[in-house]
Amino acid sequence: MTQTLSKPMINLRGFQILLAAVFALWACAAQAVTLNFDQYIGGEDLGAGPVATLEATDVIGGVELTLTNLAAPGSIIGRLWMMFDGDTSGLSLAAGSDVRDFSTSPWMVAGSTYDINTAFWGGTGSAAILFNDSITFTLLGASVADLFGGAPGALINIAGLDGSGTARYAASLAAVPLPAAGLMLLAALGLLGVSRRRVS
């Protein structure tokens, strides 16, 4: 039995398929995550609340990272360690990144092994992350899904403090936001199912 579709029905079906494609692409689009450094590891205890944040966003060719110092007046974030789930041999920094030193040699700190070691302070002309300041840099050859595997997935060293003079804080384990992408994908599949049912 052949069924003839009216023009409005065809247009509606085409719109549903287009909308489903948009949702599917959105599900696979760039991911972003924010880590809060609020787990005291050692040195001077700065109390409750995040002493820093790290925003990671997928960009073309890598991950853009913005590290912000919220610790205390006079503080300087000198170093950031991150875990990486994958082959680190292809990782590099984009040109112009304000990072004094970058290494992918495994670094054992606070009982965890970190694959990426970045330093912002201590060298001539290097940029320091001062209180209420931030630095943005791009890690090429990586994606958000590759970073921060395990707990804690990232660690910072803060200098320039009173008392012991340094502090180390780990980031709260923050899952890569796949649930939102999953919802978008389910919405896309649902729309395709609806359009198929109307045709049959």
PDB file of C-alpha atoms in Angstrom:
ATOM      1  CA  MET A   1       0.000   0.000   0.000  1.00  0.00           C
ATOM      2  CA  THR A   2       1.405   3.359  -1.048  1.00  0.00           C
ATOM      3  CA  GLN A   3       0.905   6.391   1.151  1.00  0.00           C
ATOM      4  CA  THR A   4       1.028   9.899  -0.289  1.00  0.00           C
ATOM      5  CA  LEU A   5       2.368  12.580   2.017  1.00  0.00           C
ATOM      6  CA  SER A   6       1.079  16.105   1.808  1.00  0.00           C
ATOM      7  CA  LYS A   7       3.591  18.926   1.319  1.00  0.00           C
ATOM      8  CA  PRO A   8       3.246  20.217   4.919  1.00  0.00           C
ATOM      9  CA  MET A   9       3.887  16.669   6.211  1.00  0.00           C
ATOM     10  CA  ILE A  10       7.046  16.380   4.061  1.00  0.00           C
ATOM     11  CA  ASN A  11       8.249  19.771   5.292  1.00  0.00           C
ATOM     12  CA  LEU A  12       7.630  18.737   8.903  1.00  0.00           C
ATOM     13  CA  ARG A  13       9.536  15.489   8.398  1.00  0.00           C
ATOM     14  CA  GLY A  14      12.439  17.354   6.810  1.00  0.00           C
ATOM     15  CA  PHE A  15      12.508  19.801   9.706  1.00  0.00           C
ATOM     16  CA  GLN A  16      12.526  16.954  12.231  1.00  0.00           C
ATOM     17  CA  ILE A  17      15.446  15.275  10.479  1.00  0.00           C
ATOM     18  CA  LEU A  18      17.342  18.575  10.361  1.00  0.00           C
ATOM     19  CA  LEU A  19      16.656  19.173  14.051  1.00  0.00           C
ATOM     20  CA  ALA A  20      17.803  15.637  14.877  1.00  0.00           C
ATOM     21  CA  ALA A  21      21.038  16.242  12.945  1.00  0.00           C
ATOM     22  CA  VAL A  22      21.629  19.474  14.875  1.00  0.00           C
ATOM     23  CA  PHE A  23      21.117  17.682  18.211  1.00  0.00           C
ATOM     24  CA  ALA A  24      23.467  14.884  17.125  1.00  0.00           C
ATOM     25  CA  LEU A  25      26.169  17.372  16.139  1.00  0.00           C
ATOM     26  CA  TRP A  26      25.650  19.245  19.405  1.00  0.00           C
ATOM     27  CA  ALA A  27      26.145  15.991  21.301  1.00  0.00           C
ATOM     28  CA  CYS A  28      29.509  15.500  19.595  1.00  0.00           C
ATOM     29  CA  ALA A  29      30.551  19.135  19.870  1.00  0.00           C
ATOM     30  CA  ALA A  30      33.274  20.658  22.009  1.00  0.00           C
ATOM     31  CA  GLN A  31      33.197  19.809  25.673  1.00  0.00           C
ATOM     32  CA  ALA A  32      34.106  22.029  28.591  1.00  0.00           C
ATOM     33  CA  VAL A  33      34.666  21.440  32.283  1.00  0.00           C
ATOM     34  CA  THR A  34      35.618  23.558  35.302  1.00  0.00           C
ATOM     35  CA  LEU A  35      37.694  22.145  38.151  1.00  0.00           C
ATOM     36  CA  ASN A  36      37.713  23.668  41.632  1.00  0.00           C
ATOM     37  CA  PHE A  37      40.933  23.353  43.627  1.00  0.00           C
ATOM     38  CA  ASP A  38      39.425  22.836  47.076  1.00  0.00           C
ATOM     39  CA  GLN A  39      41.171  19.729  48.436  1.00  0.00           C
ATOM     40  CA  TYR A  40      43.994  20.624  50.830  1.00  0.00           C
ATOM     41  CA  ILE A  41      47.073  18.431  50.296  1.00  0.00           C
ATOM     42  CA  GLY A  42      49.913  20.069  52.250  1.00  0.00           C
ATOM     43  CA  GLY A  43      51.766  23.209  53.258  1.00  0.00           C
ATOM     44  CA  GLU A  44      49.734  26.169  54.454  1.00  0.00           C
ATOM     45  CA  ASP A  45      46.029  25.411  54.864  1.00  0.00           C
ATOM     46  CA  LEU A  46      44.078  28.251  53.247  1.00  0.00           C
ATOM     47  CA  GLY A  47      40.721  27.093  54.565  1.00  0.00           C
ATOM     48  CA  ALA A  48      37.478  26.233  52.831  1.00  0.00           C
ATOM     49  CA  GLY A  49      36.462  27.239  49.351  1.00  0.00           C
ATOM     50  CA  PRO A  50      38.293  26.860  46.067  1.00  0.00           C
ATOM     51  CA  VAL A  51      41.729  28.487  46.058  1.00  0.00           C
ATOM     52  CA  ALA A  52      41.801  28.318  42.247  1.00  0.00           C
ATOM     53  CA  THR A  53      39.754  27.221  39.257  1.00  0.00           C
ATOM     54  CA  LEU A  54      40.774  25.558  36.015  1.00  0.00           C
ATOM     55  CA  GLU A  55      38.516  25.881  32.984  1.00  0.00           C
ATOM     56  CA  ALA A  56      39.193  23.461  30.133  1.00  0.00           C
ATOM     57  CA  THR A  57      37.480  23.780  26.756  1.00  0.00           C
ATOM     58  CA  ASP A  58      37.960  21.795  23.571  1.00  0.00           C
ATOM     59  CA  VAL A  59      39.208  23.956  20.716  1.00  0.00           C
ATOM     60  CA  ILE A  60      40.472  23.084  17.250  1.00  0.00           C
ATOM     61  CA  GLY A  61      43.633  21.038  17.701  1.00  0.00           C
ATOM     62  CA  GLY A  62      43.645  20.863  21.481  1.00  0.00           C
ATOM     63  CA  VAL A  63      42.352  22.168  24.804  1.00  0.00           C
ATOM     64  CA  GLU A  64      42.269  25.766  25.975  1.00  0.00           C
ATOM     65  CA  LEU A  65      43.014  26.000  29.706  1.00  0.00           C
ATOM     66  CA  THR A  66      42.420  29.004  31.956  1.00  0.00           C
ATOM     67  CA  LEU A  67      43.887  28.817  35.466  1.00  0.00           C
ATOM     68  CA  THR A  68      42.657  31.471  37.941  1.00  0.00           C
ATOM     69  CA  ASN A  69      44.203  32.244  41.338  1.00  0.00           C
ATOM     70  CA  LEU A  70      41.627  32.781  44.115  1.00  0.00           C
ATOM     71  CA  ALA A  71      43.921  31.840  47.021  1.00  0.00           C
ATOM     72  CA  ALA A  72      44.970  34.954  48.979  1.00  0.00           C
ATOM     73  CA  PRO A  73      46.536  38.381  48.450  1.00  0.00           C
ATOM     74  CA  GLY A  74      50.241  37.969  47.714  1.00  0.00           C
ATOM     75  CA  SER A  75      49.853  34.384  46.515  1.00  0.00           C
ATOM     76  CA  ILE A  76      51.358  33.080  43.291  1.00  0.00           C
ATOM     77  CA  ILE A  77      50.393  29.868  41.516  1.00  0.00           C
ATOM     78  CA  GLY A  78      53.722  28.489  40.450  1.00  0.00           C
ATOM     79  CA  ARG A  79      52.922  25.050  39.091  1.00  0.00           C
ATOM     80  CA  LEU A  80      50.069  22.932  37.739  1.00  0.00           C
ATOM     81  CA  TRP A  81      50.148  19.146  37.380  1.00  0.00           C
ATOM     82  CA  MET A  82      47.533  17.253  35.355  1.00  0.00           C
ATOM     83  CA  MET A  83      46.773  13.619  34.615  1.00  0.00           C
ATOM     84  CA  PHE A  84      46.424  12.579  30.979  1.00  0.00           C
ATOM     85  CA  ASP A  85      44.717   9.449  29.682  1.00  0.00           C
ATOM     86  CA  GLY A  86      46.589   8.719  26.469  1.00  0.00           C
ATOM     87  CA  ASP A  87      49.892   9.052  24.675  1.00  0.00           C
ATOM     88  CA  THR A  88      51.661  12.205  25.863  1.00  0.00           C
ATOM     89  CA  SER A  89      54.326  12.138  23.123  1.00  0.00           C
ATOM     90  CA  GLY A  90      52.168  14.255  20.794  1.00  0.00           C
ATOM     91  CA  LEU A  91      51.395  16.986  23.337  1.00  0.00           C
ATOM     92  CA  SER A  92      52.788  20.502  23.021  1.00  0.00           C
ATOM     93  CA  LEU A  93      51.940  24.080  23.907  1.00  0.00           C
ATOM     94  CA  ALA A  94      50.595  26.543  21.362  1.00  0.00           C
ATOM     95  CA  ALA A  95      52.903  29.410  20.484  1.00  0.00           C
ATOM     96  CA  GLY A  96      52.702  32.376  22.840  1.00  0.00           C
ATOM     97  CA  SER A  97      51.528  30.409  25.865  1.00  0.00           C
ATOM     98  CA  ASP A  98      52.572  32.033  29.158  1.00  0.00           C
ATOM     99  CA  VAL A  99      54.173  28.915  30.572  1.00  0.00           C
ATOM    100  CA  ARG A 100      57.769  28.919  31.818  1.00  0.00           C
ATOM    101  CA  ASP A 101      58.239  25.167  31.659  1.00  0.00           C
ATOM    102  CA  PHE A 102      56.255  22.306  30.123  1.00  0.00           C
ATOM    103  CA  SER A 103      57.018  18.630  30.567  1.00  0.00           C
ATOM    104  CA  THR A 104      55.259  15.329  29.952  1.00  0.00           C
ATOM    105  CA  SER A 105      57.601  13.285  32.120  1.00  0.00           C
ATOM    106  CA  PRO A 106      55.645  11.411  34.822  1.00  0.00           C
ATOM    107  CA  TRP A 107      55.738  13.352  38.095  1.00  0.00           C
ATOM    108  CA  MET A 108      54.881  11.687  41.397  1.00  0.00           C
ATOM    109  CA  VAL A 109      53.233  14.129  43.808  1.00  0.00           C
ATOM    110  CA  ALA A 110      51.001  13.492  46.828  1.00  0.00           C
ATOM    111  CA  GLY A 111      50.650   9.807  46.056  1.00  0.00           C
ATOM    112  CA  SER A 112      49.482  10.334  42.469  1.00  0.00           C
ATOM    113  CA  THR A 113      51.369  10.270  39.191  1.00  0.00           C
ATOM    114  CA  TYR A 114      50.793  13.301  36.968  1.00  0.00           C
ATOM    115  CA  ASP A 115      51.647  13.151  33.271  1.00  0.00           C
ATOM    116  CA  ILE A 116      51.714  16.895  32.524  1.00  0.00           C
ATOM    117  CA  ASN A 117      53.822  19.380  34.475  1.00  0.00           C
ATOM    118  CA  THR A 118      53.518  23.113  33.780  1.00  0.00           C
ATOM    119  CA  ALA A 119      55.323  25.937  35.589  1.00  0.00           C
ATOM    120  CA  PHE A 120      54.365  29.611  35.514  1.00  0.00           C
ATOM    121  CA  TRP A 121      56.797  31.199  37.949  1.00  0.00           C
ATOM    122  CA  GLY A 122      60.472  31.105  38.811  1.00  0.00           C
ATOM    123  CA  GLY A 123      62.153  31.927  35.519  1.00  0.00           C
ATOM    124  CA  THR A 124      63.328  35.209  34.082  1.00  0.00           C
ATOM    125  CA  GLY A 125      60.479  37.005  32.360  1.00  0.00           C
ATOM    126  CA  SER A 126      57.978  34.268  33.152  1.00  0.00           C
ATOM    127  CA  ALA A 127      54.366  35.128  33.838  1.00  0.00           C
ATOM    128  CA  ALA A 128      53.150  34.543  37.390  1.00  0.00           C
ATOM    129  CA  ILE A 129      49.519  33.852  38.253  1.00  0.00           C
ATOM    130  CA  LEU A 130      48.917  36.407  40.983  1.00  0.00           C
ATOM    131  CA  PHE A 131      45.886  36.673  43.255  1.00  0.00           C
ATOM    132  CA  ASN A 132      42.684  37.366  41.252  1.00  0.00           C
ATOM    133  CA  ASP A 133      44.672  36.897  38.046  1.00  0.00           C
ATOM    134  CA  SER A 134      44.496  34.148  35.432  1.00  0.00           C
ATOM    135  CA  ILE A 135      46.551  32.698  32.610  1.00  0.00           C
ATOM    136  CA  THR A 136      45.148  31.074  29.480  1.00  0.00           C
ATOM    137  CA  PHE A 137      47.167  28.618  27.428  1.00  0.00           C
ATOM    138  CA  THR A 138      46.436  25.940  24.837  1.00  0.00           C
ATOM    139  CA  LEU A 139      47.551  22.327  25.069  1.00  0.00           C
ATOM    140  CA  LEU A 140      47.806  20.915  21.548  1.00  0.00           C
ATOM    141  CA  GLY A 141      47.114  17.254  20.796  1.00  0.00           C
ATOM    142  CA  ALA A 142      44.712  16.793  23.726  1.00  0.00           C
ATOM    143  CA  SER A 143      40.984  16.881  24.406  1.00  0.00           C
ATOM    144  CA  VAL A 144      39.002  17.511  27.585  1.00  0.00           C
ATOM    145  CA  ALA A 145      38.069  13.822  27.663  1.00  0.00           C
ATOM    146  CA  ASP A 146      41.803  12.929  27.896  1.00  0.00           C
ATOM    147  CA  LEU A 147      42.514  15.115  30.912  1.00  0.00           C
ATOM    148  CA  PHE A 148      42.021  14.771  34.669  1.00  0.00           C
ATOM    149  CA  GLY A 149      41.654  10.980  34.702  1.00  0.00           C
ATOM    150  CA  GLY A 150      41.660   9.610  38.239  1.00  0.00           C
ATOM    151  CA  ALA A 151      41.403  11.394  41.573  1.00  0.00           C
ATOM    152  CA  PRO A 152      42.756  13.936  42.116  1.00  0.00           C
ATOM    153  CA  GLY A 153      43.158  14.708  38.409  1.00  0.00           C
ATOM    154  CA  ALA A 154      44.958  18.029  38.829  1.00  0.00           C
ATOM    155  CA  LEU A 155      47.144  19.653  41.487  1.00  0.00           C
ATOM    156  CA  ILE A 156      48.559  23.158  42.000  1.00  0.00           C
ATOM    157  CA  ASN A 157      51.425  24.579  44.035  1.00  0.00           C
ATOM    158  CA  ILE A 158      50.882  28.054  45.528  1.00  0.00           C
ATOM    159  CA  ALA A 159      53.809  30.207  46.664  1.00  0.00           C
ATOM    160  CA  GLY A 160      54.223  33.657  48.212  1.00  0.00           C
ATOM    161  CA  LEU A 161      52.177  32.878  51.329  1.00  0.00           C
ATOM    162  CA  ASP A 162      52.734  33.671  54.979  1.00  0.00           C
ATOM    163  CA  GLY A 163      53.487  30.859  57.400  1.00  0.00           C
ATOM    164  CA  SER A 164      54.936  27.843  55.608  1.00  0.00           C
ATOM    165  CA  GLY A 165      55.204  29.834  52.388  1.00  0.00           C
ATOM    166  CA  THR A 166      53.606  27.273  50.071  1.00  0.00           C
ATOM    167  CA  ALA A 167      50.402  25.306  49.746  1.00  0.00           C
ATOM    168  CA  ARG A 168      49.282  22.394  47.580  1.00  0.00           C
ATOM    169  CA  TYR A 169      45.678  21.854  46.593  1.00  0.00           C
ATOM    170  CA  ALA A 170      44.070  19.185  44.437  1.00  0.00           C
ATOM    171  CA  ALA A 171      41.003  19.677  42.298  1.00  0.00           C
ATOM    172  CA  SER A 172      37.654  18.114  43.030  1.00  0.00           C
ATOM    173  CA  LEU A 173      37.095  15.194  40.703  1.00  0.00           C
ATOM    174  CA  ALA A 174      34.805  16.646  38.051  1.00  0.00           C
ATOM    175  CA  ALA A 175      33.447  14.315  35.423  1.00  0.00           C
ATOM    176  CA  VAL A 176      33.587  15.421  31.810  1.00  0.00           C
ATOM    177  CA  PRO A 177      30.000  16.611  31.127  1.00  0.00           C
ATOM    178  CA  LEU A 178      28.847  13.657  29.044  1.00  0.00           C
ATOM    179  CA  PRO A 179      25.265  13.538  30.450  1.00  0.00           C
ATOM    180  CA  ALA A 180      24.316  16.706  28.545  1.00  0.00           C
ATOM    181  CA  ALA A 181      25.753  15.277  25.351  1.00  0.00           C
ATOM    182  CA  GLY A 182      23.894  12.031  26.014  1.00  0.00           C
ATOM    183  CA  LEU A 183      20.603  13.907  26.374  1.00  0.00           C
ATOM    184  CA  MET A 184      21.212  15.676  23.087  1.00  0.00           C
ATOM    185  CA  LEU A 185      21.916  12.353  21.399  1.00  0.00           C
ATOM    186  CA  LEU A 186      18.755  10.794  22.870  1.00  0.00           C
ATOM    187  CA  ALA A 187      16.738  13.779  21.665  1.00  0.00           C
ATOM    188  CA  ALA A 188      18.167  13.326  18.178  1.00  0.00           C
ATOM    189  CA  LEU A 189      17.292   9.619  18.136  1.00  0.00           C
ATOM    190  CA  GLY A 190      13.795  10.381  19.442  1.00  0.00           C
ATOM    191  CA  LEU A 191      13.137  12.890  16.683  1.00  0.00           C
ATOM    192  CA  LEU A 192      14.315  10.443  14.055  1.00  0.00           C
ATOM    193  CA  GLY A 193      11.996   7.802  15.528  1.00  0.00           C
ATOM    194  CA  VAL A 194       9.019  10.179  15.409  1.00  0.00           C
ATOM    195  CA  SER A 195       9.688  11.143  11.793  1.00  0.00           C
ATOM    196  CA  ARG A 196      10.061   7.482  10.793  1.00  0.00           C
ATOM    197  CA  ARG A 197       6.785   6.534  12.502  1.00  0.00           C
ATOM    198  CA  ARG A 198       4.889   9.265  10.617  1.00  0.00           C
ATOM    199  CA  VAL A 199       6.222   7.984   7.283  1.00  0.00           C
ATOM    200  CA  SER A 200       5.284   4.309   7.873  1.00  0.00           C
TER     201      SER A 200
END
